Amino acid sequence: AFKRWLTGLTVWVTLGLAALMVIMVNYLSSHHPFRFDVSRTRHYALTAETKSLLDHLPTDIRIVVFMSGEQELYRDVQSLLREYAYASARLHVEYVDPHRDMVRSKELALQYDLREPNVIVLDAGVRRRIVPAADLADYDYTPTLAGRAKVLRRFCGEQALSTALQGLLQARKPVVYFLTGHGERQTDNFDPYTGYSIIARTMEKNNLEIKPLSFSGVSAVPGDGDALIIAGPTKRLTHLEVEMIKAYLNNHGRLLLLVDPGLDSGLEEMLELWGVRLGSDRVVSSATAGQQLLVTAYGEHPITTRLKNVTTIFTMPRSVQPLVGTNGAADKPADKPRVTVLASSSDQGWAELSVNQNPPKFDPGVDQAGPVPVAVAIEKGPVPGMEVELQPTRLVIVGDSVLVANGALLGGYNTDFFMNALNWLLERKETLVIAPREPATIQAALERGHLRRLSALVVLGLPGL
């Protein structure tokens, strides 16, 4: 009896120790998890740049995935954020389905001014960034022409999230002034044709502070401004105002000028000193009807690096002609403006000098044949590679201000060109060098006999077992 009792006790002690071991292993794994990627393509493994960024987070950051579980990128986002949360305990991720959790969805919409679902919100308390699902992937839409579904070419989730995270951690918001007083487009104007309220909201979501600037009562562009935007002036600037802008640029200023055709802004003479001439024309194309000019021809410049597969729509722009050699940063002294063509019409476009001719028609010997530039970037100051502390002067001149007007953005125009230009002017080094992930394609070459045996195994063998 004692032997049986001892044997039973041994069994119970063994079971207790085994249970205790299971509890200990689960406790350690929950508090000290260890993850490793055994996949062949390491599709969700974070890059060293992202890991370094997450290792130095100064504060807790809340990430809200405001996305339906049926969204095609939902599983990819979930898997990626699982790696982010594992890499840093300062990230707190919440998933909200806008179709199921209506109360919470309404709270988020009011809190973050969300107009549509399928976005990711990064909230650091005072500052926040919003990443739309469209920024997370690159698709091939060619199959849709034949009635088939679009094809995912690259998953850019890590690049988009890490870039937004880095911008969120900026200590100071850059200040961007919008000039007023000459009929310019204004950021507090919600009119679909003349307003800039939508692009202003986009800028604020990108951690920029917007201020209006009137030259009445001031003697210079304020020193706290990081960039000045003059968007679509309809009245001529005075000589004194032009001199103030000249002084601002000579003091390493940053200017984004969007000027429409048929208007005299008063800045034309100043721009010629910077190597650019605004044409008294409008750039059109035989490839499109109406006033739209579809641009896919870009110059080599940091602004256009990520626009190679993106179409930018201009609305009847005027030409912006370089007067000095372009793309010559390496062989030009620091005191000479370096002009780079950013966007041009195709060979099917031309600069129409008869602005009232409708429909426009190319007149050989009168009109300028394409390609015709409609946007340029200018830089003057230290040549790249020179180790000096002085900041260069930078300008971006665009022959169209409808580019990011409310009606244009509501009609499907994109903000990429405008925001890239603004980030270059501000020298915002937000974009991390993170390559997008291409989906792995696995093809199995099976003979007919192999396929029959596989079918028998799946249909009969597994259910039989």
GROMACS .gro file of C-alpha atoms in nm:
model
  465
    1ALA     CA    1   0.000   0.000   0.000
    2PHE     CA    2   0.283   0.232   0.087
    3LYS     CA    3   0.448   0.155  -0.245
    4ARG     CA    4   0.131   0.236  -0.435
    5TRP     CA    5   0.091   0.554  -0.233
    6LEU     CA    6   0.452   0.653  -0.308
    7THR     CA    7   0.405   0.580  -0.678
    8GLY     CA    8   0.089   0.793  -0.688
    9LEU     CA    9   0.264   1.075  -0.504
   10THR     CA   10   0.551   1.059  -0.751
   11VAL     CA   11   0.307   1.081  -1.042
   12TRP     CA   12   0.127   1.380  -0.890
   13VAL     CA   13   0.454   1.555  -0.809
   14THR     CA   14   0.574   1.490  -1.163
   15LEU     CA   15   0.251   1.629  -1.308
   16GLY     CA   16   0.274   1.930  -1.077
   17LEU     CA   17   0.633   1.997  -1.180
   18ALA     CA   18   0.538   1.960  -1.546
   19ALA     CA   19   0.247   2.203  -1.499
   20LEU     CA   20   0.475   2.443  -1.313
   21MET     CA   21   0.726   2.423  -1.596
   22VAL     CA   22   0.454   2.499  -1.852
   23ILE     CA   23   0.341   2.799  -1.647
   24MET     CA   24   0.700   2.924  -1.614
   25VAL     CA   25   0.766   2.888  -1.987
   26ASN     CA   26   0.444   3.073  -2.072
   27TYR     CA   27   0.525   3.347  -1.823
   28LEU     CA   28   0.876   3.395  -1.959
   29SER     CA   29   0.757   3.385  -2.321
   30SER     CA   30   0.487   3.646  -2.254
   31HIS     CA   31   0.722   3.883  -2.072
   32HIS     CA   32   1.038   3.814  -2.272
   33PRO     CA   33   0.926   3.708  -2.619
   34PHE     CA   34   1.174   3.618  -2.886
   35ARG     CA   35   1.073   3.639  -3.252
   36PHE     CA   36   1.271   3.537  -3.555
   37ASP     CA   37   1.191   3.532  -3.923
   38VAL     CA   38   1.239   3.200  -4.102
   39SER     CA   39   1.070   3.306  -4.426
   40ARG     CA   40   1.276   3.299  -4.741
   41THR     CA   41   1.203   3.659  -4.845
   42ARG     CA   42   1.190   3.812  -4.491
   43HIS     CA   43   0.884   4.005  -4.607
   44TYR     CA   44   0.805   4.167  -4.271
   45ALA     CA   45   1.154   4.183  -4.118
   46LEU     CA   46   1.231   4.544  -4.020
   47THR     CA   47   1.531   4.721  -4.167
   48ALA     CA   48   1.819   4.852  -3.956
   49GLU     CA   49   1.697   5.211  -4.017
   50THR     CA   50   1.356   5.139  -3.867
   51LYS     CA   51   1.502   4.946  -3.573
   52SER     CA   52   1.735   5.236  -3.496
   53LEU     CA   53   1.442   5.477  -3.511
   54LEU     CA   54   1.235   5.261  -3.276
   55ASP     CA   55   1.525   5.217  -3.034
   56HIS     CA   56   1.539   5.593  -2.975
   57LEU     CA   57   1.173   5.686  -2.936
   58PRO     CA   58   1.160   5.966  -2.678
   59THR     CA   59   0.793   5.916  -2.591
   60ASP     CA   60   0.507   5.669  -2.614
   61ILE     CA   61   0.328   5.668  -2.947
   62ARG     CA   62  -0.022   5.547  -3.010
   63ILE     CA   63  -0.098   5.389  -3.347
   64VAL     CA   64  -0.462   5.360  -3.451
   65VAL     CA   65  -0.536   5.141  -3.752
   66PHE     CA   66  -0.866   5.285  -3.873
   67MET     CA   67  -0.920   5.017  -4.134
   68SER     CA   68  -1.173   4.750  -4.224
   69GLY     CA   69  -1.067   4.391  -4.178
   70GLU     CA   70  -1.175   4.331  -4.537
   71GLN     CA   71  -0.933   4.590  -4.672
   72GLU     CA   72  -0.683   4.416  -4.900
   73LEU     CA   73  -0.378   4.544  -4.709
   74TYR     CA   74  -0.518   4.477  -4.362
   75ARG     CA   75  -0.327   4.150  -4.301
   76ASP     CA   76  -0.003   4.302  -4.429
   77VAL     CA   77  -0.045   4.603  -4.201
   78GLN     CA   78  -0.127   4.379  -3.905
   79SER     CA   79   0.180   4.163  -3.960
   80LEU     CA   80   0.405   4.465  -4.007
   81LEU     CA   81   0.281   4.645  -3.696
   82ARG     CA   82   0.330   4.329  -3.496
   83GLU     CA   83   0.701   4.363  -3.576
   84TYR     CA   84   0.695   4.733  -3.483
   85ALA     CA   85   0.532   4.661  -3.148
   86TYR     CA   86   0.781   4.381  -3.079
   87ALA     CA   87   1.073   4.615  -3.156
   88SER     CA   88   0.956   4.890  -2.918
   89ALA     CA   89   0.744   4.878  -2.605
   90ARG     CA   90   0.666   5.248  -2.657
   91LEU     CA   91   0.431   5.171  -2.944
   92HIS     CA   92   0.069   5.096  -2.857
   93VAL     CA   93  -0.143   4.968  -3.145
   94GLU     CA   94  -0.523   4.981  -3.162
   95TYR     CA   95  -0.737   4.840  -3.443
   96VAL     CA   96  -1.075   4.999  -3.517
   97ASP     CA   97  -1.306   4.863  -3.786
   98PRO     CA   98  -1.511   5.159  -3.921
   99HIS     CA   99  -1.790   4.925  -4.033
  100ARG     CA  100  -1.834   4.745  -3.702
  101ASP     CA  101  -1.730   4.979  -3.421
  102MET     CA  102  -1.944   5.280  -3.508
  103VAL     CA  103  -1.912   5.458  -3.173
  104ARG     CA  104  -1.534   5.439  -3.164
  105SER     CA  105  -1.518   5.534  -3.533
  106LYS     CA  106  -1.713   5.852  -3.466
  107GLU     CA  107  -1.481   5.940  -3.178
  108LEU     CA  108  -1.174   5.898  -3.399
  109ALA     CA  109  -1.329   6.097  -3.683
  110LEU     CA  110  -1.389   6.391  -3.448
  111GLN     CA  111  -1.058   6.360  -3.266
  112TYR     CA  112  -0.836   6.340  -3.575
  113ASP     CA  113  -1.057   6.513  -3.835
  114LEU     CA  114  -1.083   6.194  -4.039
  115ARG     CA  115  -1.294   6.226  -4.352
  116GLU     CA  116  -1.258   5.867  -4.472
  117PRO     CA  117  -1.152   5.526  -4.337
  118ASN     CA  118  -0.852   5.310  -4.430
  119VAL     CA  119  -0.590   5.530  -4.266
  120ILE     CA  120  -0.328   5.476  -3.995
  121VAL     CA  121  -0.300   5.746  -3.727
  122LEU     CA  122   0.026   5.802  -3.539
  123ASP     CA  123  -0.035   6.006  -3.225
  124ALA     CA  124   0.245   6.139  -3.004
  125GLY     CA  125   0.019   6.358  -2.793
  126VAL     CA  126   0.086   6.707  -2.923
  127ARG     CA  127   0.179   6.597  -3.275
  128ARG     CA  128   0.017   6.343  -3.502
  129ARG     CA  129   0.052   6.205  -3.853
  130ILE     CA  130  -0.200   6.028  -4.075
  131VAL     CA  131  -0.093   5.770  -4.332
  132PRO     CA  132  -0.357   5.673  -4.592
  133ALA     CA  133  -0.372   5.315  -4.715
  134ALA     CA  134  -0.290   5.440  -5.066
  135ASP     CA  135   0.065   5.521  -4.944
  136LEU     CA  136   0.124   5.164  -4.829
  137ALA     CA  137   0.136   4.990  -5.166
  138ASP     CA  138   0.212   5.035  -5.533
  139TYR     CA  139  -0.027   4.869  -5.777
  140ASP     CA  140  -0.020   4.780  -6.143
  141TYR     CA  141  -0.351   4.898  -6.291
  142THR     CA  142  -0.285   4.766  -6.641
  143PRO     CA  143  -0.496   4.448  -6.589
  144THR     CA  144  -0.800   4.664  -6.506
  145LEU     CA  145  -0.815   4.769  -6.871
  146ALA     CA  146  -0.904   4.408  -6.953
  147GLY     CA  147  -1.156   4.382  -6.671
  148ARG     CA  148  -0.920   4.202  -6.431
  149ALA     CA  149  -0.819   4.302  -6.081
  150LYS     CA  150  -0.525   4.530  -6.013
  151VAL     CA  151  -0.198   4.361  -5.916
  152LEU     CA  152   0.012   4.445  -5.610
  153ARG     CA  153   0.361   4.534  -5.729
  154ARG     CA  154   0.525   4.653  -5.408
  155PHE     CA  155   0.432   4.679  -5.042
  156CYS     CA  156   0.567   5.010  -4.907
  157GLY     CA  157   0.428   4.983  -4.554
  158GLU     CA  158   0.755   5.010  -4.365
  159GLN     CA  159   0.876   5.306  -4.568
  160ALA     CA  160   0.548   5.494  -4.522
  161LEU     CA  161   0.515   5.423  -4.149
  162SER     CA  162   0.878   5.486  -4.058
  163THR     CA  163   0.884   5.807  -4.262
  164ALA     CA  164   0.570   5.930  -4.085
  165LEU     CA  165   0.714   5.826  -3.751
  166GLN     CA  166   1.034   6.016  -3.813
  167GLY     CA  167   0.842   6.329  -3.915
  168LEU     CA  168   0.627   6.296  -3.604
  169LEU     CA  169   0.933   6.320  -3.381
  170GLN     CA  170   1.050   6.653  -3.520
  171ALA     CA  171   1.102   6.892  -3.231
  172ARG     CA  172   0.981   7.201  -3.421
  173LYS     CA  173   0.714   7.254  -3.681
  174PRO     CA  174   0.847   7.434  -3.989
  175VAL     CA  175   0.657   7.758  -4.054
  176VAL     CA  176   0.525   7.819  -4.405
  177TYR     CA  177   0.390   8.164  -4.498
  178PHE     CA  178   0.123   8.213  -4.766
  179LEU     CA  179   0.136   8.559  -4.921
  180THR     CA  180  -0.193   8.755  -4.923
  181GLY     CA  181  -0.310   9.086  -5.063
  182HIS     CA  182  -0.279   9.019  -5.438
  183GLY     CA  183  -0.570   8.786  -5.503
  184GLU     CA  184  -0.368   8.476  -5.414
  185ARG     CA  185  -0.528   8.145  -5.326
  186GLN     CA  186  -0.582   8.125  -4.952
  187THR     CA  187  -0.563   7.834  -4.710
  188ASP     CA  188  -0.882   7.934  -4.527
  189ASN     CA  189  -1.087   7.944  -4.848
  190PHE     CA  190  -1.311   7.639  -4.896
  191ASP     CA  191  -1.429   7.739  -5.243
  192PRO     CA  192  -1.383   7.443  -5.483
  193TYR     CA  193  -1.236   7.663  -5.756
  194THR     CA  194  -1.023   7.920  -5.575
  195GLY     CA  195  -0.959   7.775  -5.230
  196TYR     CA  196  -0.653   7.596  -5.089
  197SER     CA  197  -0.813   7.460  -4.772
  198ILE     CA  198  -0.761   7.092  -4.859
  199ILE     CA  199  -0.389   7.123  -4.930
  200ALA     CA  200  -0.358   7.332  -4.613
  201ARG     CA  201  -0.506   7.046  -4.411
  202THR     CA  202  -0.263   6.808  -4.581
  203MET     CA  203   0.028   7.033  -4.486
  204GLU     CA  204  -0.087   7.051  -4.125
  205LYS     CA  205  -0.116   6.674  -4.111
  206ASN     CA  206   0.246   6.667  -4.230
  207ASN     CA  207   0.353   6.867  -3.925
  208LEU     CA  208   0.374   7.208  -4.091
  209GLU     CA  209   0.252   7.535  -3.941
  210ILE     CA  210   0.075   7.768  -4.184
  211LYS     CA  211   0.063   8.146  -4.142
  212PRO     CA  212  -0.074   8.420  -4.368
  213LEU     CA  213   0.160   8.704  -4.466
  214SER     CA  214   0.056   9.052  -4.573
  215PHE     CA  215   0.324   9.299  -4.677
  216SER     CA  216   0.120   9.588  -4.539
  217GLY     CA  217   0.278   9.700  -4.213
  218VAL     CA  218   0.595   9.490  -4.245
  219SER     CA  219   0.933   9.576  -4.391
  220ALA     CA  220   1.056   9.222  -4.456
  221VAL     CA  221   0.952   8.860  -4.470
  222PRO     CA  222   0.937   8.742  -4.104
  223GLY     CA  223   1.248   8.566  -3.983
  224ASP     CA  224   1.059   8.273  -3.830
  225GLY     CA  225   0.937   8.159  -4.173
  226ASP     CA  226   1.101   7.852  -4.324
  227ALA     CA  227   0.937   7.898  -4.665
  228LEU     CA  228   0.718   8.145  -4.852
  229ILE     CA  229   0.441   8.037  -5.091
  230ILE     CA  230   0.290   8.271  -5.349
  231ALA     CA  231  -0.002   8.083  -5.504
  232GLY     CA  232  -0.180   8.228  -5.805
  233PRO     CA  233  -0.156   8.607  -5.759
  234THR     CA  234  -0.407   8.793  -5.976
  235LYS     CA  235  -0.271   9.141  -5.908
  236ARG     CA  236   0.078   9.275  -5.971
  237LEU     CA  237   0.314   9.304  -5.673
  238THR     CA  238   0.452   9.651  -5.613
  239HIS     CA  239   0.817   9.739  -5.664
  240LEU     CA  240   0.868   9.761  -5.286
  241GLU     CA  241   0.715   9.417  -5.232
  242VAL     CA  242   0.935   9.265  -5.502
  243GLU     CA  243   1.239   9.419  -5.334
  244MET     CA  244   1.135   9.256  -5.005
  245ILE     CA  245   1.117   8.917  -5.175
  246LYS     CA  246   1.457   8.980  -5.337
  247ALA     CA  247   1.607   9.054  -4.996
  248TYR     CA  248   1.444   8.741  -4.853
  249LEU     CA  249   1.593   8.522  -5.126
  250ASN     CA  250   1.935   8.684  -5.095
  251ASN     CA  251   1.923   8.588  -4.727
  252HIS     CA  252   1.895   8.215  -4.809
  253GLY     CA  253   1.517   8.222  -4.841
  254ARG     CA  254   1.291   7.949  -4.979
  255LEU     CA  255   1.016   8.035  -5.228
  256LEU     CA  256   0.742   7.826  -5.393
  257LEU     CA  257   0.576   8.029  -5.668
  258LEU     CA  258   0.270   7.906  -5.855
  259VAL     CA  259   0.166   8.154  -6.123
  260ASP     CA  260  -0.105   8.114  -6.387
  261PRO     CA  261  -0.087   8.212  -6.755
  262GLY     CA  262  -0.208   8.547  -6.881
  263LEU     CA  263  -0.120   8.731  -6.560
  264ASP     CA  264   0.158   8.977  -6.478
  265SER     CA  265   0.273   8.903  -6.123
  266GLY     CA  266   0.546   9.165  -6.113
  267LEU     CA  267   0.804   8.895  -6.035
  268GLU     CA  268   0.901   8.823  -6.397
  269GLU     CA  269   1.202   9.056  -6.406
  270MET     CA  270   1.332   8.923  -6.073
  271LEU     CA  271   1.297   8.562  -6.190
  272GLU     CA  272   1.510   8.634  -6.497
  273LEU     CA  273   1.794   8.728  -6.261
  274TRP     CA  274   1.753   8.377  -6.120
  275GLY     CA  275   1.778   8.220  -6.466
  276VAL     CA  276   1.409   8.162  -6.544
  277ARG     CA  277   1.161   8.324  -6.781
  278LEU     CA  278   0.784   8.291  -6.743
  279GLY     CA  279   0.628   8.248  -7.086
  280SER     CA  280   0.336   8.455  -7.211
  281ASP     CA  281   0.167   8.140  -7.333
  282ARG     CA  282  -0.013   7.828  -7.224
  283VAL     CA  283   0.119   7.476  -7.262
  284VAL     CA  284  -0.124   7.232  -7.424
  285SER     CA  285  -0.112   6.886  -7.578
  286SER     CA  286  -0.283   6.706  -7.862
  287ALA     CA  287  -0.289   6.390  -7.648
  288THR     CA  288  -0.558   6.526  -7.413
  289ALA     CA  289  -0.873   6.725  -7.463
  290GLY     CA  290  -0.969   7.031  -7.262
  291GLN     CA  291  -0.737   7.229  -7.040
  292GLN     CA  292  -0.557   6.941  -6.870
  293LEU     CA  293  -0.192   6.864  -6.936
  294LEU     CA  294  -0.086   6.517  -6.819
  295VAL     CA  295   0.282   6.520  -6.725
  296THR     CA  296   0.492   6.206  -6.693
  297ALA     CA  297   0.823   6.355  -6.813
  298TYR     CA  298   1.028   6.460  -6.512
  299GLY     CA  299   1.383   6.584  -6.469
  300GLU     CA  300   1.645   6.428  -6.245
  301HIS     CA  301   1.593   6.595  -5.908
  302PRO     CA  302   1.513   6.496  -5.547
  303ILE     CA  303   1.164   6.640  -5.596
  304THR     CA  304   1.084   6.402  -5.881
  305THR     CA  305   1.269   6.091  -5.768
  306ARG     CA  306   0.949   5.919  -5.652
  307LEU     CA  307   0.731   6.045  -5.938
  308LYS     CA  308   0.861   5.821  -6.214
  309ASN     CA  309   0.540   5.619  -6.235
  310VAL     CA  310   0.306   5.900  -6.127
  311THR     CA  311   0.107   6.130  -6.356
  312THR     CA  312   0.083   6.492  -6.245
  313ILE     CA  313  -0.208   6.690  -6.388
  314PHE     CA  314  -0.153   7.056  -6.469
  315THR     CA  315  -0.436   7.284  -6.582
  316MET     CA  316  -0.341   7.499  -6.881
  317PRO     CA  317   0.000   7.594  -6.734
  318ARG     CA  318   0.234   7.858  -6.869
  319SER     CA  319   0.587   7.766  -6.972
  320VAL     CA  320   0.875   7.815  -6.731
  321GLN     CA  321   1.187   7.847  -6.946
  322PRO     CA  322   1.541   7.814  -6.805
  323LEU     CA  323   1.779   8.086  -6.924
  324VAL     CA  324   2.091   7.912  -6.795
  325GLY     CA  325   2.224   7.560  -6.831
  326THR     CA  326   2.025   7.303  -6.638
  327ASN     CA  327   2.140   7.015  -6.417
  328GLY     CA  328   2.481   7.174  -6.385
  329ALA     CA  329   2.533   7.166  -6.011
  330ALA     CA  330   2.870   6.996  -6.038
  331ASP     CA  331   3.028   7.248  -6.275
  332LYS     CA  332   2.870   7.572  -6.158
  333PRO     CA  333   3.010   7.802  -5.887
  334ALA     CA  334   2.814   7.856  -5.571
  335ASP     CA  335   2.716   8.214  -5.663
  336LYS     CA  336   2.536   8.110  -5.982
  337PRO     CA  337   2.180   7.974  -5.987
  338ARG     CA  338   2.153   7.609  -6.077
  339VAL     CA  339   1.830   7.544  -6.265
  340THR     CA  340   1.672   7.200  -6.307
  341VAL     CA  341   1.363   7.131  -6.515
  342LEU     CA  342   1.119   6.937  -6.297
  343ALA     CA  343   0.826   6.874  -6.530
  344SER     CA  344   0.768   6.911  -6.903
  345SER     CA  345   0.504   6.837  -7.160
  346SER     CA  346   0.559   6.544  -7.394
  347ASP     CA  347   0.661   6.571  -7.758
  348GLN     CA  348   0.291   6.602  -7.837
  349GLY     CA  349   0.268   6.922  -7.636
  350TRP     CA  350   0.356   7.277  -7.732
  351ALA     CA  351   0.358   7.632  -7.599
  352GLU     CA  352   0.056   7.803  -7.752
  353LEU     CA  353   0.125   8.175  -7.797
  354SER     CA  354  -0.228   8.251  -7.914
  355VAL     CA  355  -0.380   8.222  -7.569
  356ASN     CA  356  -0.732   8.294  -7.697
  357GLN     CA  357  -0.723   8.035  -7.975
  358ASN     CA  358  -0.988   7.770  -7.902
  359PRO     CA  359  -0.928   7.491  -7.967
  360PRO     CA  360  -0.551   7.543  -7.961
  361LYS     CA  361  -0.364   7.453  -8.277
  362PHE     CA  362   0.010   7.422  -8.326
  363ASP     CA  363   0.142   7.688  -8.566
  364PRO     CA  364   0.494   7.600  -8.692
  365GLY     CA  365   0.735   7.889  -8.667
  366VAL     CA  366   0.516   8.064  -8.409
  367ASP     CA  367   0.445   7.821  -8.126
  368GLN     CA  368   0.722   7.637  -7.941
  369ALA     CA  369   0.722   7.265  -8.003
  370GLY     CA  370   0.739   7.022  -7.711
  371PRO     CA  371   0.870   6.915  -7.477
  372VAL     CA  372   0.803   7.243  -7.296
  373PRO     CA  373   0.900   7.286  -6.928
  374VAL     CA  374   0.621   7.390  -6.688
  375ALA     CA  375   0.808   7.370  -6.356
  376VAL     CA  376   1.170   7.422  -6.250
  377ALA     CA  377   1.378   7.414  -5.934
  378ILE     CA  378   1.650   7.669  -5.865
  379GLU     CA  379   1.928   7.647  -5.611
  380LYS     CA  380   2.199   7.900  -5.537
  381GLY     CA  381   2.462   7.869  -5.270
  382PRO     CA  382   2.701   7.598  -5.156
  383VAL     CA  383   2.758   7.337  -5.424
  384PRO     CA  384   2.675   6.983  -5.304
  385GLY     CA  385   2.980   6.833  -5.136
  386MET     CA  386   3.115   7.164  -5.003
  387GLU     CA  387   3.146   7.159  -4.624
  388VAL     CA  388   3.004   7.501  -4.537
  389GLU     CA  389   2.741   7.602  -4.285
  390LEU     CA  390   2.556   7.846  -4.514
  391GLN     CA  391   2.220   7.723  -4.639
  392PRO     CA  392   2.149   7.755  -5.012
  393THR     CA  393   1.866   7.965  -5.152
  394ARG     CA  394   1.599   7.748  -5.311
  395LEU     CA  395   1.309   7.827  -5.541
  396VAL     CA  396   1.047   7.617  -5.716
  397ILE     CA  397   0.857   7.788  -5.998
  398VAL     CA  398   0.538   7.624  -6.130
  399GLY     CA  399   0.334   7.765  -6.417
  400ASP     CA  400   0.000   7.663  -6.265
  401SER     CA  401  -0.176   7.730  -5.935
  402VAL     CA  402  -0.477   7.504  -6.001
  403LEU     CA  403  -0.240   7.214  -5.929
  404VAL     CA  404  -0.359   7.174  -5.567
  405ALA     CA  405  -0.676   7.383  -5.561
  406ASN     CA  406  -0.972   7.230  -5.378
  407GLY     CA  407  -1.159   7.138  -5.696
  408ALA     CA  408  -0.852   6.976  -5.848
  409LEU     CA  409  -0.786   6.759  -5.544
  410LEU     CA  410  -1.152   6.662  -5.519
  411GLY     CA  411  -1.136   6.572  -5.888
  412GLY     CA  412  -0.853   6.324  -5.841
  413TYR     CA  413  -0.537   6.534  -5.877
  414ASN     CA  414  -0.257   6.424  -5.645
  415THR     CA  415  -0.050   6.632  -5.405
  416ASP     CA  416   0.280   6.449  -5.461
  417PHE     CA  417   0.449   6.710  -5.678
  418PHE     CA  418   0.351   6.999  -5.450
  419MET     CA  419   0.446   6.825  -5.125
  420ASN     CA  420   0.775   6.693  -5.267
  421ALA     CA  421   0.865   7.046  -5.378
  422LEU     CA  422   0.778   7.187  -5.038
  423ASN     CA  423   0.978   6.921  -4.853
  424TRP     CA  424   1.280   6.993  -5.075
  425LEU     CA  425   1.253   7.365  -5.005
  426LEU     CA  426   1.238   7.295  -4.632
  427GLU     CA  427   1.519   7.037  -4.650
  428ARG     CA  428   1.299   6.791  -4.469
  429LYS     CA  429   1.499   6.472  -4.473
  430GLU     CA  430   1.201   6.265  -4.371
  431THR     CA  431   1.210   5.986  -4.621
  432LEU     CA  432   1.415   5.695  -4.499
  433VAL     CA  433   1.597   5.481  -4.752
  434ILE     CA  434   1.378   5.173  -4.714
  435ALA     CA  435   1.320   4.961  -5.019
  436PRO     CA  436   0.962   4.847  -5.083
  437ARG     CA  437   0.887   4.475  -5.055
  438GLU     CA  438   0.786   4.293  -5.368
  439PRO     CA  439   0.541   4.006  -5.317
  440ALA     CA  440   0.701   3.668  -5.362
  441THR     CA  441   0.560   3.454  -5.641
  442ILE     CA  442   0.598   3.078  -5.607
  443GLN     CA  443   0.527   2.863  -5.909
  444ALA     CA  444   0.500   2.485  -5.885
  445ALA     CA  445   0.563   2.290  -6.205
  446LEU     CA  446   0.356   1.971  -6.178
  447GLU     CA  447   0.308   1.702  -6.436
  448ARG     CA  448  -0.041   1.561  -6.492
  449GLY     CA  449   0.039   1.242  -6.297
  450HIS     CA  450   0.173   1.442  -6.001
  451LEU     CA  451  -0.138   1.657  -6.006
  452ARG     CA  452  -0.367   1.350  -5.997
  453ARG     CA  453  -0.178   1.202  -5.700
  454LEU     CA  454  -0.186   1.536  -5.518
  455SER     CA  455  -0.560   1.566  -5.578
  456ALA     CA  456  -0.618   1.214  -5.445
  457LEU     CA  457  -0.411   1.292  -5.136
  458VAL     CA  458  -0.604   1.613  -5.062
  459VAL     CA  459  -0.951   1.488  -5.152
  460LEU     CA  460  -0.929   1.129  -5.019
  461GLY     CA  461  -0.615   1.082  -4.815
  462LEU     CA  462  -0.640   1.366  -4.562
  463PRO     CA  463  -1.014   1.320  -4.491
  464GLY     CA  464  -0.953   0.946  -4.462
  465LEU     CA  465  -0.681   1.000  -4.203
   0.00000   0.00000   0.00000
